[in-house]
Coordinates of C-alpha atoms in Angstrom, one line a residue:
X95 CA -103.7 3.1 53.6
X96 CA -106.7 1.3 55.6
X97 CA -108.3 4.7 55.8
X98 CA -107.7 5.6 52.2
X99 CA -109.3 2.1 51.3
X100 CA -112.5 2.4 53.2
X101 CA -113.2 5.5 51.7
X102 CA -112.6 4.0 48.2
X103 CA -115.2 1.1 48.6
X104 CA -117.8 3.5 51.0
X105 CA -117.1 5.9 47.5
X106 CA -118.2 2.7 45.0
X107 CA -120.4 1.3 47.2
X108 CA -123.1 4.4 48.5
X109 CA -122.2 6.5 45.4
X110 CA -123.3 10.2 45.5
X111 CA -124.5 11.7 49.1
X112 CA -128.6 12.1 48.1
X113 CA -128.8 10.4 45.0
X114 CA -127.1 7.3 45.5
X115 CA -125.7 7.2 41.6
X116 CA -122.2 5.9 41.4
X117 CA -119.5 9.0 40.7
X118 CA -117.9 9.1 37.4
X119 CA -114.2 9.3 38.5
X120 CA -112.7 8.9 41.8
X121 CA -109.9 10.8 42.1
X122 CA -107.0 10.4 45.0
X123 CA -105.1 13.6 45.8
X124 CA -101.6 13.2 47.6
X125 CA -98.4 15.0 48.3
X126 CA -95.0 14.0 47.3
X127 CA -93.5 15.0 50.8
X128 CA -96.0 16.9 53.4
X129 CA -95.4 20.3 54.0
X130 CA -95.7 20.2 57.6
X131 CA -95.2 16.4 58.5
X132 CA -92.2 15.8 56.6
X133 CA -93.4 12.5 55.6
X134 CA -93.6 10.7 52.1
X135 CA -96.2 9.5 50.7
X136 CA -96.7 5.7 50.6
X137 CA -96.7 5.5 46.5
X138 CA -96.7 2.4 46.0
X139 CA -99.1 1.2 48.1
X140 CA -101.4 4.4 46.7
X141 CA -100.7 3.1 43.3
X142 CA -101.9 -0.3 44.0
X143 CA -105.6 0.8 45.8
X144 CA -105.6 3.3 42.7
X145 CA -105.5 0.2 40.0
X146 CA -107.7 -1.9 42.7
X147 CA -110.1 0.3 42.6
X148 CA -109.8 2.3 38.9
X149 CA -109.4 5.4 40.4
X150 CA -107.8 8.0 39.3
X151 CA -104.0 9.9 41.1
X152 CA -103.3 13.4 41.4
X153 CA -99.8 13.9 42.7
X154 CA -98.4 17.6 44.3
X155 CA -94.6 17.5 44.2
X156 CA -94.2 20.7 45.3
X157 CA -91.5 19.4 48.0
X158 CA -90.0 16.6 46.2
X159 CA -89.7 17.3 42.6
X160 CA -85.9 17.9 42.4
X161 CA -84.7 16.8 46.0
X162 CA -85.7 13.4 46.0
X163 CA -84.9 9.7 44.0
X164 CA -81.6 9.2 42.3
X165 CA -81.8 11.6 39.7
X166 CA -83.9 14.1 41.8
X167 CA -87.0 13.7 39.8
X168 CA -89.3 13.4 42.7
X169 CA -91.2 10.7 44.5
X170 CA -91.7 8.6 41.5
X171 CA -88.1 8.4 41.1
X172 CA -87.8 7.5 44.8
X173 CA -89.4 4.5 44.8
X174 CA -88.8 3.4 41.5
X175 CA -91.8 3.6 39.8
X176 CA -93.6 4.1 36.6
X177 CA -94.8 8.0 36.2
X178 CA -97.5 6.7 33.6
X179 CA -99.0 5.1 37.0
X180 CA -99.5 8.8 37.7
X181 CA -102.4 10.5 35.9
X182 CA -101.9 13.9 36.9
X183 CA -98.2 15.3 38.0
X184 CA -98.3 18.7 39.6
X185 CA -95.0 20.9 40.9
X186 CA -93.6 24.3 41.5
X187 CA -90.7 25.8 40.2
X188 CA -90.5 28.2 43.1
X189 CA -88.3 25.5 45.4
X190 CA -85.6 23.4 43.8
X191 CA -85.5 25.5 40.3
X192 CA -85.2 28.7 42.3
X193 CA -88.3 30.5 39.8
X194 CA -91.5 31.0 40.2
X195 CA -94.6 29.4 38.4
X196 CA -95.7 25.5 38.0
X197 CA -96.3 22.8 35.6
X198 CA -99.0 19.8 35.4
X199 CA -97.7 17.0 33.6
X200 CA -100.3 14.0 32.6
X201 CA -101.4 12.8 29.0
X202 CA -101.6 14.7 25.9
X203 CA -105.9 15.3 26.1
X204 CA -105.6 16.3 29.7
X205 CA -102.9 19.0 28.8
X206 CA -105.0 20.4 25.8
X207 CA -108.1 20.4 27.8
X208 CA -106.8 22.5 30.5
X209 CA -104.9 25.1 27.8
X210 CA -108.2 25.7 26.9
X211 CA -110.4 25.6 29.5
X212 CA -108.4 26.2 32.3
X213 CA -108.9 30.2 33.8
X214 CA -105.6 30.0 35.0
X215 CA -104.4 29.3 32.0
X216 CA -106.4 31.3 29.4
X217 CA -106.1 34.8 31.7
X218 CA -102.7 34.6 33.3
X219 CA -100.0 36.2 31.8
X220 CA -97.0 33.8 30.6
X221 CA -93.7 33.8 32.8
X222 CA -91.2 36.0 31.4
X223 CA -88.3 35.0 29.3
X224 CA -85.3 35.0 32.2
X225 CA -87.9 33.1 34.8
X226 CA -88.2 30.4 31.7
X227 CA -84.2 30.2 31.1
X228 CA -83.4 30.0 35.0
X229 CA -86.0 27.2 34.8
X230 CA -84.8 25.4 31.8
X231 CA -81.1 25.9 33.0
X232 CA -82.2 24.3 36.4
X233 CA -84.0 21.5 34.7
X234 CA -80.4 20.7 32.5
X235 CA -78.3 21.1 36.4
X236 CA -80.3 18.7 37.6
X237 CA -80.7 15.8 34.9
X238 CA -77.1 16.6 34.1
X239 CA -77.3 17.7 30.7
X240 CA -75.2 20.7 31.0
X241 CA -71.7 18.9 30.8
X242 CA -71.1 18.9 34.4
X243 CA -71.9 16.7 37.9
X244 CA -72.9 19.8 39.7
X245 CA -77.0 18.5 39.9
X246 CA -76.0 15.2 40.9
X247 CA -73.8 16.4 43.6
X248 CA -76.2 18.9 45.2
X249 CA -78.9 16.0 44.9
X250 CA -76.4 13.8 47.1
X251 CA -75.1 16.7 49.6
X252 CA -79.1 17.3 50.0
X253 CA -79.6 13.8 51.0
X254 CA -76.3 13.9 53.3
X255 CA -77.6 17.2 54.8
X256 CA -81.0 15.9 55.6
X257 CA -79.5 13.0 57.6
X258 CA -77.4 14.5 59.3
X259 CA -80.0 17.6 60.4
X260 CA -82.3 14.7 61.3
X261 CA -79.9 12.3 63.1
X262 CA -78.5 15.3 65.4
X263 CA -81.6 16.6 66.3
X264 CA -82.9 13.4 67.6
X265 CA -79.4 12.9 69.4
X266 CA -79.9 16.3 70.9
X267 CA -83.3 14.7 72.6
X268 CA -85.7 17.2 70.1
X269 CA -89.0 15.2 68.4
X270 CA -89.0 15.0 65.1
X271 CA -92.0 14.0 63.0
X272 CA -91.1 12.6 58.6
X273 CA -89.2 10.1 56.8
X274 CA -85.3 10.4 57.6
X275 CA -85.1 11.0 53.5
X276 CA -87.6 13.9 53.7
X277 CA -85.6 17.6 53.4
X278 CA -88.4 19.0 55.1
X279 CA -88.0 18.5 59.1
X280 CA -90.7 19.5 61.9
X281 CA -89.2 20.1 65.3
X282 CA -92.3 19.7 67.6
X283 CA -92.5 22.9 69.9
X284 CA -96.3 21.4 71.2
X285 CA -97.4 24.3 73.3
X286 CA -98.8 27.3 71.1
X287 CA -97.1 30.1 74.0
X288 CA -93.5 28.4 72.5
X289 CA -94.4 29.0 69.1
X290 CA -93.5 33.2 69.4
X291 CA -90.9 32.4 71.9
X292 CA -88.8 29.8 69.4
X293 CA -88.9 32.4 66.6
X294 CA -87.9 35.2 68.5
X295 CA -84.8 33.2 70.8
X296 CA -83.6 31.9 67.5
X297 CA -84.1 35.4 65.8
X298 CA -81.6 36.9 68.1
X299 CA -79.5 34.2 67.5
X300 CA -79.7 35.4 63.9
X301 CA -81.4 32.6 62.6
X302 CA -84.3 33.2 61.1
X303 CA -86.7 30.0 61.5
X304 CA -90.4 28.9 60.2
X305 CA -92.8 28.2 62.9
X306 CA -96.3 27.1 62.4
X307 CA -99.3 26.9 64.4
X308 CA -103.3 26.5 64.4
X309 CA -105.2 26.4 61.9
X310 CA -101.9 24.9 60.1
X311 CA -101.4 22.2 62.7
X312 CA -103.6 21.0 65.1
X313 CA -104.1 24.0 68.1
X314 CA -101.3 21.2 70.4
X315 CA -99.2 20.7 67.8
X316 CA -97.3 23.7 66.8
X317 CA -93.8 23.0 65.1
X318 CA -91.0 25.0 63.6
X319 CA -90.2 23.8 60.0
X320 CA -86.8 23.4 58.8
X321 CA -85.9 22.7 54.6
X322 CA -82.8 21.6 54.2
X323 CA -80.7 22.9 51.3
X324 CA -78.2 21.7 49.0
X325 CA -75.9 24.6 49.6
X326 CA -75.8 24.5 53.3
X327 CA -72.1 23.0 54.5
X328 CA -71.5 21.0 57.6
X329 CA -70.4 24.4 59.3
X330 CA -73.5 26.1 58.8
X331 CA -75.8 23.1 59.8
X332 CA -73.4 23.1 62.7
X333 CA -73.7 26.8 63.8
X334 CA -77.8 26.3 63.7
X335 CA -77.5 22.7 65.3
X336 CA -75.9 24.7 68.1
X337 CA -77.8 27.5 68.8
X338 CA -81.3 24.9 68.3
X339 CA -79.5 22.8 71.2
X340 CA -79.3 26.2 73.2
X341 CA -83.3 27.3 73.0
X342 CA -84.1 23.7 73.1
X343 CA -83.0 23.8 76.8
X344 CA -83.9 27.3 77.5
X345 CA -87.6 26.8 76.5
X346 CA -87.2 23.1 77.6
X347 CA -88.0 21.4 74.1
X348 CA -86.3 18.1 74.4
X349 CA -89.6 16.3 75.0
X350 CA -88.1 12.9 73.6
X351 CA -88.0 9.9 75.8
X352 CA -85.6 8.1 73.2
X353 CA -82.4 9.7 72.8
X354 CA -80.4 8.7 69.8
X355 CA -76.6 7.4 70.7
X356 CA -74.0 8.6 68.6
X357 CA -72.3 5.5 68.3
X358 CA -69.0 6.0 66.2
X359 CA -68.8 2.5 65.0
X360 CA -72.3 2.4 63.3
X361 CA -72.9 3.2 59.7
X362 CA -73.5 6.6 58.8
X363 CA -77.3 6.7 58.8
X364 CA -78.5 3.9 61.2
X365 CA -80.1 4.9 64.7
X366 CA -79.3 3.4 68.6
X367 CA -81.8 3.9 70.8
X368 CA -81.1 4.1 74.4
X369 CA -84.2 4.8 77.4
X370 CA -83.5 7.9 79.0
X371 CA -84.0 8.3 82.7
X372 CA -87.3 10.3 83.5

């Protein structure tokens, strides 16, 4: 937030690079939950600079929007907050509606401006009519306007999945970058000669697994990227937990100093530490 500050004021104060005239807008683009860190974005205190500095915020819930907050409408939901505070609200239906396309939410001129001036818009073809239904049904799951619990339950089993992913993985001595809430989860595999190796050992295992490296991470900072689904169970977590434990030691992986405790009289989503002998 320090950073993002700084560049505010050096963006009021020296203006445009050769001219020196003050910008018309400054606008702050953020992700809901990074792709590859598994981390949330800081909202609040985003909001706050924002209003500081009468900026404007461009939010990209691609990973959030129906996974996180109460009532699974995204970050904004999370923390609490007001989404007029936003000004622009993008998202993809590809990931929790299970479609394909997008949306861009913000006020009324912004939305007509880019119907017709937006290339995107004016030259793509419209989704067809069953993507649109399996999007509309989604959106009625998930605010529960279809007569049932089901959204609210697969909002709560994905928030019971992701801490329990997250919490065994760190027991298992694996490092693990993002908020414990985040259903995104980067298991650091560090040296780019383990990136092939991880895929392949877990392939065999028949689990087929993400892994990412340069130019998506830094070149010593490759990670395999797990998202966590509403409609895994316990056994299947379990049955992947198992066989990650298994390439974790064959391609030595634990790198963690800090090996969580599985305590059995702590609450269900606290963390022990303990110092492991090196």
């Amino acid at each position: 937030m320090q950073s993002l500050e700084k560049l505010l004021k050096d963006a009021i104060v020296y203006g445009q690079p050769r001219t020196r005239r003050p910008w018309k807008k400054i606008l702050i683009l953020v992700e809901g939950i990074y792709s590859m860190e598994g981390s949330i974005v800081r909202l609040p205190e985003v909001i706050a600079l924002k209003k500081k500095y009468k900026a404007y915020l461009y939010l990209d819930e691609a990973h959030s929007i129906g996974a996180l907050g109460p009532t699974g409408r995204g970050v904004v939901d999370y923390f609490g907050l007001d989404p007029q505070d936003v000004d622009v609200m993008m998202g993809t239906f590809t990931k929790s509606f299970g479609a394909s396309g997008g949306y861009i939410g913000g006020k009324k001129e912004l939305i007509d401006y880019l119907r017709t001036h937006s290339h995107s818009a004016v030259y793509a073809t419209s989704l067809s009519p069953p993507v649109v239904e399996q999007i509309v049904t989604s959106m009625k799951c998930i605010m529960g306007q279809d007569g049932t619990t089901l959204g609210k339950e697969c909002i709560q089993q994905l928030a019971e999945n992701t801490r329990y992913f997250r919490r065994r993985l760190k027991e298992m001595g694996f490092i693990i970058y993002g908020n414990e809430d985040s259903p995104v989860v980067p298991l650091m595999l560090y040296m780019p000669a383990k990136i092939g190796a991880f895929g392949r050992e877990m392939l065999k295992r028949n689990i087929g697994v993400v892994v990412v490296g340069f130019p998506a991470t830094p070149i010593i900072e490759s990670r395999a990227r797990f998202c966590l689904s509403a409609a895994h169970t316990k056994e299947i977590l379990d049955t992947a937990l198992k066989e990650i434990d298994e390439v974790g030691d064959l391609l030595q992986l634990k790198y963690s100093r800090h090996r969580l405790v599985p305590l059995l009289d702590r609450p269900f989503d606290e963390t022990t530490y303990e110092e492991t002998e090196d």
